[in-house]
């Protein structure tokens, strides 16, 4: 079964975040989000806007294309 794009992007955010050893709380703070919002994004339970993804990329210090590199 194919996973939704939101789920794949959320998992990719989580993967990058853990590779960079950043806690979910720290990333949420960098993005000026509540931790619960970051949790929903990583779980794919919400469809983040492009501006939200841009803020996450700045917090992770990655280009937005990194969020769409699925294995």
XYZ file of N, CA, C and O in Angstrom:
284
model
N 0.837 -1.184 0.000
C 0.000 0.000 0.000
C 0.879 1.244 0.000
O 1.823 1.348 0.764
N 0.590 2.205 -0.855
C 1.341 3.451 -0.905
C 0.965 4.336 0.268
O -0.201 4.454 0.615
N 1.982 4.938 0.844
C 1.756 5.896 1.915
C 1.490 7.258 1.290
O 1.954 7.562 0.203
N 0.773 8.093 2.016
C 0.475 9.428 1.510
C 1.751 10.263 1.446
O 2.733 9.996 2.140
N 1.717 11.285 0.632
C 2.851 12.199 0.519
C 3.125 12.870 1.861
O 4.286 13.007 2.264
N 2.081 13.250 2.573
C 2.261 13.876 3.892
C 3.000 12.945 4.844
O 3.868 13.371 5.601
N 2.648 11.663 4.805
C 3.315 10.679 5.657
C 4.790 10.553 5.273
O 5.669 10.562 6.136
N 5.066 10.451 3.975
C 6.447 10.300 3.513
C 7.296 11.512 3.883
O 8.432 11.364 4.337
N 6.741 12.703 3.691
C 7.474 13.922 4.034
C 7.704 13.980 5.550
O 8.801 14.305 6.014
N 6.694 13.632 6.315
C 6.832 13.621 7.772
C 7.902 12.666 8.241
O 8.712 12.998 9.124
N 7.942 11.489 7.637
C 8.969 10.514 7.995
C 10.361 11.008 7.602
O 11.331 10.775 8.312
N 10.430 11.690 6.481
C 11.714 12.244 6.023
C 12.189 13.342 6.973
O 13.382 13.408 7.293
N 11.272 14.179 7.433
C 11.634 15.213 8.412
C 12.188 14.555 9.673
O 13.241 14.952 10.184
N 11.500 13.528 10.138
C 11.944 12.815 11.341
C 13.320 12.185 11.125
O 14.188 12.243 11.991
N 13.521 11.596 9.957
C 14.798 10.960 9.632
C 15.940 11.979 9.658
O 16.981 11.740 10.270
N 15.738 13.101 9.007
C 16.770 14.148 8.974
C 17.013 14.686 10.381
O 18.159 14.884 10.807
N 15.939 14.919 11.117
C 16.050 15.448 12.478
C 16.859 14.519 13.369
O 17.754 14.964 14.102
N 16.590 13.223 13.287
C 17.322 12.279 14.130
C 18.775 12.132 13.681
O 19.662 11.991 14.521
N 19.024 12.195 12.359
C 20.405 12.152 11.865
C 21.218 13.324 12.395
O 22.407 13.205 12.646
N 20.563 14.473 12.550
C 21.230 15.675 13.036
C 21.189 15.781 14.559
O 21.630 16.766 15.133
N 20.633 14.750 15.203
C 20.562 14.679 16.663
C 19.844 15.894 17.267
O 20.313 16.498 18.227
N 18.713 16.251 16.651
C 17.890 17.353 17.126
C 16.605 16.753 17.694
O 15.975 15.918 17.038
N 16.231 17.151 18.885
C 14.984 16.643 19.466
C 13.796 17.274 18.762
O 13.912 18.348 18.161
N 12.683 16.605 18.872
C 11.459 17.140 18.277
C 11.113 18.488 18.900
O 10.702 19.423 18.213
N 11.314 18.604 20.207
C 11.046 19.854 20.909
C 11.959 20.975 20.408
O 11.503 22.100 20.186
N 13.240 20.666 20.219
C 14.188 21.685 19.744
C 13.842 22.159 18.335
O 13.903 23.354 18.049
N 13.472 21.225 17.466
C 13.099 21.615 16.107
C 11.826 22.453 16.127
O 11.746 23.470 15.442
N 10.867 22.044 16.937
C 9.624 22.814 17.051
C 9.921 24.233 17.523
O 9.377 25.202 16.986
N 10.810 24.367 18.480
C 11.180 25.696 18.987
C 11.845 26.540 17.911
O 11.538 27.729 17.768
N 12.751 25.927 17.141
C 13.420 26.647 16.059
C 12.428 27.148 15.021
O 12.644 28.179 14.392
N 11.352 26.395 14.832
C 10.341 26.734 13.826
C 9.208 27.581 14.396
O 8.291 27.952 13.668
N 9.276 27.835 15.702
C 8.227 28.579 16.398
C 6.881 27.849 16.328
O 5.835 28.447 16.078
N 6.941 26.517 16.513
C 5.757 25.659 16.557
C 5.630 25.082 17.957
O 6.606 25.001 18.694
N 4.443 24.585 18.263
C 4.260 23.750 19.441
C 4.803 22.358 19.096
O 4.744 21.926 17.943
N 5.311 21.645 20.091
C 5.818 20.290 19.868
C 4.723 19.395 19.287
O 4.984 18.561 18.427
N 3.490 19.594 19.734
C 2.383 18.766 19.233
C 2.176 18.963 17.734
O 1.837 18.008 17.017
N 2.394 20.170 17.236
C 2.284 20.417 15.797
C 3.374 19.675 15.043
O 3.118 19.086 13.987
N 4.595 19.709 15.574
C 5.698 18.991 14.930
C 5.414 17.496 14.936
O 5.679 16.803 13.946
N 4.855 17.011 16.007
C 4.515 15.591 16.100
C 3.495 15.203 15.024
O 3.650 14.169 14.361
N 2.482 16.029 14.823
C 1.469 15.746 13.791
C 2.076 15.771 12.391
O 1.733 14.940 11.548
N 2.986 16.708 12.155
C 3.645 16.800 10.845
C 4.480 15.545 10.598
O 4.387 14.918 9.537
N 5.288 15.155 11.577
C 6.143 13.976 11.413
C 5.326 12.697 11.245
O 5.748 11.771 10.563
N 4.161 12.644 11.866
C 3.313 11.448 11.767
C 2.473 11.437 10.495
O 1.808 10.441 10.200
N 2.502 12.542 9.741
C 1.731 12.605 8.508
C 0.252 12.806 8.739
O -0.570 12.521 7.876
N -0.108 13.328 9.920
C -1.520 13.532 10.239
C -2.012 14.918 9.826
O -3.146 15.274 10.139
N -1.178 15.680 9.139
C -1.565 17.002 8.659
C -0.839 17.273 7.346
O 0.197 16.672 7.071
N -1.409 18.140 6.545
C -0.786 18.543 5.284
C -0.167 19.928 5.479
O -0.876 20.933 5.388
N 1.141 19.978 5.756
C 1.765 21.285 6.005
C 1.845 22.142 4.743
O 2.003 21.628 3.639
N 1.688 23.449 4.931
C 1.839 24.396 3.832
C 3.304 24.472 3.434
O 4.198 24.098 4.204
N 3.558 24.996 2.250
C 4.945 25.178 1.804
C 5.715 26.096 2.738
O 6.901 25.862 3.003
N 5.057 27.113 3.265
C 5.745 28.021 4.189
C 6.144 27.292 5.472
O 7.194 27.570 6.045
N 5.328 26.343 5.889
C 5.661 25.529 7.067
C 6.856 24.645 6.771
O 7.786 24.544 7.578
N 6.869 24.025 5.596
C 8.003 23.183 5.210
C 9.276 24.012 5.095
O 10.357 23.549 5.465
N 9.137 25.237 4.615
C 10.291 26.127 4.508
C 10.872 26.418 5.895
O 12.093 26.394 6.075
N 10.020 26.665 6.869
C 10.493 26.919 8.230
C 11.193 25.695 8.808
O 12.221 25.811 9.483
N 10.645 24.522 8.530
C 11.255 23.281 9.011
C 12.634 23.094 8.371
O 13.594 22.733 9.046
N 12.725 23.369 7.079
C 14.008 23.237 6.382
C 15.054 24.190 6.961
O 16.218 23.818 7.108
N 14.646 25.398 7.275
C 15.567 26.345 7.909
C 16.013 25.819 9.266
O 17.183 25.920 9.626
N 15.080 25.254 10.030
C 15.410 24.679 11.336
C 16.351 23.497 11.239
O 17.193 23.286 12.118
N 16.213 22.724 10.164
C 17.077 21.560 9.946
C 18.342 21.905 9.163
O 19.231 21.068 9.037
N 18.382 23.117 8.601
C 19.492 23.578 7.764
C 19.680 22.656 6.552
O 20.768 22.160 6.284
N 18.558 22.419 5.842
C 18.587 21.615 4.618
C 17.774 22.321 3.535
O 16.917 23.144 3.832
N 18.043 21.964 2.304
C 17.251 22.450 1.174
C 15.924 21.699 1.158
O 15.865 20.524 1.537
N 14.879 22.359 0.698
C 13.553 21.741 0.703
C 13.501 20.456 -0.123
O 12.725 19.548 0.171
N 14.360 20.341 -1.115
C 14.369 19.112 -1.931
C 14.721 17.881 -1.099
O 14.318 16.769 -1.453
N 15.428 18.068 0.014
C 15.801 16.934 0.885
C 14.562 16.254 1.466
O 14.609 15.059 1.765
N 13.485 17.005 1.635
C 12.280 16.420 2.218
C 11.573 15.464 1.270
O 10.709 14.695 1.692
N 11.941 15.510 -0.009
C 11.277 14.692 -1.005
C 12.178 13.594 -1.565
O 11.884 13.001 -2.601
N 13.255 13.306 -0.866
C 14.158 12.223 -1.248
C 13.795 10.987 -0.427
O 14.288 10.779 0.672
N 12.899 10.189 -1.004
C 12.405 8.997 -0.298
C 13.221 7.782 -0.721
O 13.623 7.659 -1.869
N 13.414 6.882 0.235
C 14.178 5.649 -0.074
C 13.271 4.579 -0.633
O 12.087 4.641 -0.604
